[in-house]
Short mmCIF file of C-alpha atoms and ligand atoms in Angstrom, two decimals:
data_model
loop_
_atom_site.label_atom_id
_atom_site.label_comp_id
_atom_site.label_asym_id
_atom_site.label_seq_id
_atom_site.Cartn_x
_atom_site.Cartn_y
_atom_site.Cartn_z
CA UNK A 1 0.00 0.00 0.00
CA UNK A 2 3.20 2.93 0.90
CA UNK A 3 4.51 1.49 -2.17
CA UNK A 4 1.54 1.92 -4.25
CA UNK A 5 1.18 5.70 -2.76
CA UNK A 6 4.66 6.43 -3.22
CA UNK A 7 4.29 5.20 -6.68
CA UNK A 8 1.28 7.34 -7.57
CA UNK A 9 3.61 10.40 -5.68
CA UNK A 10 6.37 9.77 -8.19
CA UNK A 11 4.44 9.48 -11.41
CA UNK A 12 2.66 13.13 -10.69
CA UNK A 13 6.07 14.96 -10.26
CA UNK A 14 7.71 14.56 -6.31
CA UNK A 15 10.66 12.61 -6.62
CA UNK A 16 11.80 13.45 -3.36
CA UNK A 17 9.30 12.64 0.47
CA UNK A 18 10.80 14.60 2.99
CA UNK A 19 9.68 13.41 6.26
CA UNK A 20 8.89 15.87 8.89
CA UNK A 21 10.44 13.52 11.56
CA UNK A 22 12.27 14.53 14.45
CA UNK A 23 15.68 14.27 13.05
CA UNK A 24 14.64 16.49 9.52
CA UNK A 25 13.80 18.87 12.63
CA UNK A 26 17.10 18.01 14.49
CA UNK A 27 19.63 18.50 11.62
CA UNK A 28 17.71 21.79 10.17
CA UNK A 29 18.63 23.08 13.92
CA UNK A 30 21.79 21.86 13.18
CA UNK A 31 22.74 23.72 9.74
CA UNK A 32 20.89 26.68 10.56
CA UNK A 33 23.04 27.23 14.02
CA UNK A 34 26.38 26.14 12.06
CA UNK A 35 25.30 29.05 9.39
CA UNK A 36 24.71 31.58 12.17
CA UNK A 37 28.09 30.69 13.60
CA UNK A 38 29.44 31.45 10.41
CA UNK A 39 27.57 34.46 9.61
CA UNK A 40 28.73 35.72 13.50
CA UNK A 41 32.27 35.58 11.73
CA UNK A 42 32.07 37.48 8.80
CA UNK A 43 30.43 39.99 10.59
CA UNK A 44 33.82 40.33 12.40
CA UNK A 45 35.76 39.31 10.14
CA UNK A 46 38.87 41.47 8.99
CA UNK A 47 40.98 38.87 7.13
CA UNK A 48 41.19 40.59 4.06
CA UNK A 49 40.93 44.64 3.33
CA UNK A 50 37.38 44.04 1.66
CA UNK A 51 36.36 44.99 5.61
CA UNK A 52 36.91 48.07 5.69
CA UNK A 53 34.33 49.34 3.18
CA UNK A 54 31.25 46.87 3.92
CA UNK A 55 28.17 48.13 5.91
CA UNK A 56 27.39 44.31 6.40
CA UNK A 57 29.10 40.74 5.35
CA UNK A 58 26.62 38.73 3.19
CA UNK A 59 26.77 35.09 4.05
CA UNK A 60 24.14 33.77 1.87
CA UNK A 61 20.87 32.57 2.01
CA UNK A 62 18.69 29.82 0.82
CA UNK A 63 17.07 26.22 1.44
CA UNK A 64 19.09 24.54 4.17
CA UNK A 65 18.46 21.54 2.27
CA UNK A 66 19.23 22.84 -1.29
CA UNK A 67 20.78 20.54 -4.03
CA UNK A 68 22.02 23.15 -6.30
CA UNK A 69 24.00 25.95 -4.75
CA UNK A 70 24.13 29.29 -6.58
CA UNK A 71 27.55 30.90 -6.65
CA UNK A 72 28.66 34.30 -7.52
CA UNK A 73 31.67 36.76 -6.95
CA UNK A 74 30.81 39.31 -4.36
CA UNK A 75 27.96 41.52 -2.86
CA UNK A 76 27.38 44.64 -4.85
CA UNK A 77 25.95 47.73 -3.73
CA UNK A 78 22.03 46.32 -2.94
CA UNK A 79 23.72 43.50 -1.29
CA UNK A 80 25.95 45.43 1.11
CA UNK A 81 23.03 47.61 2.13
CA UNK A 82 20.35 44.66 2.48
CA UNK A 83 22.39 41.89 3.70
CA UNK A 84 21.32 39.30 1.41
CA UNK A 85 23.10 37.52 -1.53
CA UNK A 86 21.40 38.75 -5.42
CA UNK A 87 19.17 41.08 -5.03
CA UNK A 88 20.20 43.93 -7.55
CA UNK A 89 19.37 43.83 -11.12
CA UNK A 90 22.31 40.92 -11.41
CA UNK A 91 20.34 39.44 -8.57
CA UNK A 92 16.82 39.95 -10.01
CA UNK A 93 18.12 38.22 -13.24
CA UNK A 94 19.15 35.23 -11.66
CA UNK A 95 15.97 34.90 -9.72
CA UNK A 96 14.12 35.02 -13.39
CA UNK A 97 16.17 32.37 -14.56
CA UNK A 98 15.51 30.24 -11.83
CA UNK A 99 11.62 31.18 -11.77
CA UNK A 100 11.58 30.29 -15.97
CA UNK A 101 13.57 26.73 -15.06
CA UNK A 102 9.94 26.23 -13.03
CA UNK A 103 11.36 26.93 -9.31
CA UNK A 104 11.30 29.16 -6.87
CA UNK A 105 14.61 31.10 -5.65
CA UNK A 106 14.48 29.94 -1.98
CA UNK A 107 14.34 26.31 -3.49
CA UNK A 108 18.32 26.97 -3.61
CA UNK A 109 21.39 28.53 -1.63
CA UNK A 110 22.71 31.38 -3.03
CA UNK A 111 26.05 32.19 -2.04
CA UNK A 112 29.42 34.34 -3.23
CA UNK A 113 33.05 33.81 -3.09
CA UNK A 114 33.99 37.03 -1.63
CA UNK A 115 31.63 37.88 1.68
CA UNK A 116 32.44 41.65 1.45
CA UNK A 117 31.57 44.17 -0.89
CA UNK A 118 34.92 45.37 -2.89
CA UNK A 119 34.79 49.17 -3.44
CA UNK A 120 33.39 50.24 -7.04
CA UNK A 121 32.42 46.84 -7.48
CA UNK A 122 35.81 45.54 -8.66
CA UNK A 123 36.74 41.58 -8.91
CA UNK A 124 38.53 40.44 -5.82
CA UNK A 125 41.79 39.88 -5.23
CA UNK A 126 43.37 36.06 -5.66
CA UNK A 127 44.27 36.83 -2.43
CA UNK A 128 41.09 38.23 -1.10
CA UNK A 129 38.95 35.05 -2.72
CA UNK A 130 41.46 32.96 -0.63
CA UNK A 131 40.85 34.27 2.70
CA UNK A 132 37.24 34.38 2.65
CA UNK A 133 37.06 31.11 0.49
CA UNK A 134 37.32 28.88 3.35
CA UNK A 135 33.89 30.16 5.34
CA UNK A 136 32.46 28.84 1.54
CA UNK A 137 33.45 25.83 1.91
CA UNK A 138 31.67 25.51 5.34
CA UNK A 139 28.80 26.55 3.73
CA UNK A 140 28.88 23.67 0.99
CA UNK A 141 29.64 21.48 3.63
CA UNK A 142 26.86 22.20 5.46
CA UNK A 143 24.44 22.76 2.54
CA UNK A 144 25.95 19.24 0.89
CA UNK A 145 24.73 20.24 -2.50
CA UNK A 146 24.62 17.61 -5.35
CA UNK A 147 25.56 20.84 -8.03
CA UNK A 148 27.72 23.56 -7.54
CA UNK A 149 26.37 25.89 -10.28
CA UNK A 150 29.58 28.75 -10.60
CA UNK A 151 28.22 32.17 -12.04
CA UNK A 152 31.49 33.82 -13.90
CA UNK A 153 35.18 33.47 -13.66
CA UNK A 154 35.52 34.96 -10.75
CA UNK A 155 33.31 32.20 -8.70
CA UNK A 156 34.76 29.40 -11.09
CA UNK A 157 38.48 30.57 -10.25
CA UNK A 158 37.19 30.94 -6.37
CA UNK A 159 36.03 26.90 -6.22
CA UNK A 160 38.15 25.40 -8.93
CA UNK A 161 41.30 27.60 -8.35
CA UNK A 162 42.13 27.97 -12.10
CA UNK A 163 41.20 30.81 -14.41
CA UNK A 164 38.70 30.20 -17.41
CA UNK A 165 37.40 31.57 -20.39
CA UNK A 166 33.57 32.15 -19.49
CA UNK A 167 32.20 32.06 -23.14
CA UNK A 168 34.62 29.12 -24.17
CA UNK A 169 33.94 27.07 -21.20
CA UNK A 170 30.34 27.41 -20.05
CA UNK A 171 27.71 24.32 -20.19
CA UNK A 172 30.67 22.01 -19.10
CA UNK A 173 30.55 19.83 -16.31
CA UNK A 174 33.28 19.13 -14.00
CA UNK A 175 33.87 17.86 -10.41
CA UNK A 176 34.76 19.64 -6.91
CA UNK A 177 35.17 17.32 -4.15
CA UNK A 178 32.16 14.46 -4.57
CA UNK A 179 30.06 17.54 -6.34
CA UNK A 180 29.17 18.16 -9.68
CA UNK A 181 30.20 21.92 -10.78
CA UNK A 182 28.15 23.73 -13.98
CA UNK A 183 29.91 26.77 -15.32
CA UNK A 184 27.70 29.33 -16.85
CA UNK A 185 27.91 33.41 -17.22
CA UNK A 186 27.72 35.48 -14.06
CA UNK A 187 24.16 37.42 -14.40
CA UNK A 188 25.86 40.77 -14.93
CA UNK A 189 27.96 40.00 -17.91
CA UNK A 190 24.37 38.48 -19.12
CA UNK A 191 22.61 42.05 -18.53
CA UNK A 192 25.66 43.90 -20.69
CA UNK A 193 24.93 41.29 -23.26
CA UNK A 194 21.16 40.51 -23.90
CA UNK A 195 22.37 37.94 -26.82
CA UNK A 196 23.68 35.31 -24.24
CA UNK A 197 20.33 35.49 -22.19
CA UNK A 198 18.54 32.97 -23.64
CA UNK A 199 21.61 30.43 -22.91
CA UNK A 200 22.15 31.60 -19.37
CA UNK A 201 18.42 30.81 -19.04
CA UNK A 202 18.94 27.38 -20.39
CA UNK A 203 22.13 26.66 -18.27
CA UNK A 204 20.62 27.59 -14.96
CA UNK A 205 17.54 24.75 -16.24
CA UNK A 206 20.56 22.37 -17.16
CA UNK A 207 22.22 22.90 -13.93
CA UNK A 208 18.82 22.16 -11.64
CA UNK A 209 18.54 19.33 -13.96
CA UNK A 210 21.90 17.78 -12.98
CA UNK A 211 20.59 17.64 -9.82
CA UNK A 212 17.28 15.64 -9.89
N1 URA B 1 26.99 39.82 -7.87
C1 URA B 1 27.46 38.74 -7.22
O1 URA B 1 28.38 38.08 -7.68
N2 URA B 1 26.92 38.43 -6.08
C2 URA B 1 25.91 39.09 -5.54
O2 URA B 1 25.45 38.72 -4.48
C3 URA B 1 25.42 40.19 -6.26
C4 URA B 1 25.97 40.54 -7.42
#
């Protein structure tokens, strides 16, 4: 009979049950106190210059539970002033994307490389991604993704520690750890060049997809 049910489940589109058992409770408690640890950090945090201009670190923000994690390079402006990972135009992009794939944004975690806002907006330092890249990597520990979906060179370089060509590299899959990693355009290059758009809306489908 749970077989028959869980059949009948399956066929009409949920290919995942999540229990509301005391341990789904237990380990959400978990992540979500191990993420406010984190976030207690960065708020502190003054391991790279990138401090000294922020109004607030951005640690990220999502489904504690997520199996594709969003990456990008760095709060902007919007992000330094609200807190929260993607939510200027780059941002608002992303979230369309995401919305036209069929989900919502807070199905995912959305996180950066850098924590900090660099001044004018300008790519971080090597150095700079390498101090703050190790709170990240809490953060996918914690999250345990299945896809690490890298938005630009900047979070591909941050993860993979290699440079790339964006435009000659994007739509491949690689590995990080036991992860799969999608490369595709970081949402602001895609708003400077309308004619990749519909491809950056197809990647961010083919990276959810990797994940099912
Ligand atoms: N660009 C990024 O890379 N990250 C953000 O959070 C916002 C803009």
């Amino acid at each position: 009979m749970v077989r028959e049910i869980l059949q009948i489940l399956r066929d009409i589109g949920f290919d995942e049950l999540i229990l509301e058992s005391e341990d789904f409770g237990r380990v959400k408690k978990e992540r979500l106190e191990k993420l406010e640890q984190i976030n207690r950090e960065i708020q502190v945090c003054t391991k790279c210059p990138l401090h000294k201009d922020r109004k607030q670190a951005v640690l990220g923000e999502g489904n504690l539970f997520a199996k594709v994690m969003f990456i990008g390079e760095a709060p902007g402006e919007e992000e330094d002033i609200q807190g929260r990972p993607f939510v200027g135009r780059a941002g608002q992009l992303l979230t369309k994307a995401i919305e036209n794939a069929g989900y919502k944004r807070e199905d995912f975690y959305i996180a950066n490389i850098n924590k900090c806002r660099p001044p004018g907006n300008r790519t971080p330092t090597i150095e700079e991604q390498e101090a703050c890249f190790p709170y990240l990597q809490r953060q996918i520990d914690i999250i345990n993704p299945k896809v690490l979906c890298l938005l630009g060179a900047t979070a591909y370089r941050g993860v993979m520690k290699q440079e790339v060509k964006i435009t000659k590299e994007r739509g491949k899959v690689l590995n990080y750890q036991d992860k799969l990693v999608y490369i595709t355009f970081h949402p602001s290059y895609v708003l400077r060049n309308q004619a990749v758009k519909d491809t950056f809306f197809e990647d961010i489908k083919k990276a959810i997809e990797l994940s099912l």
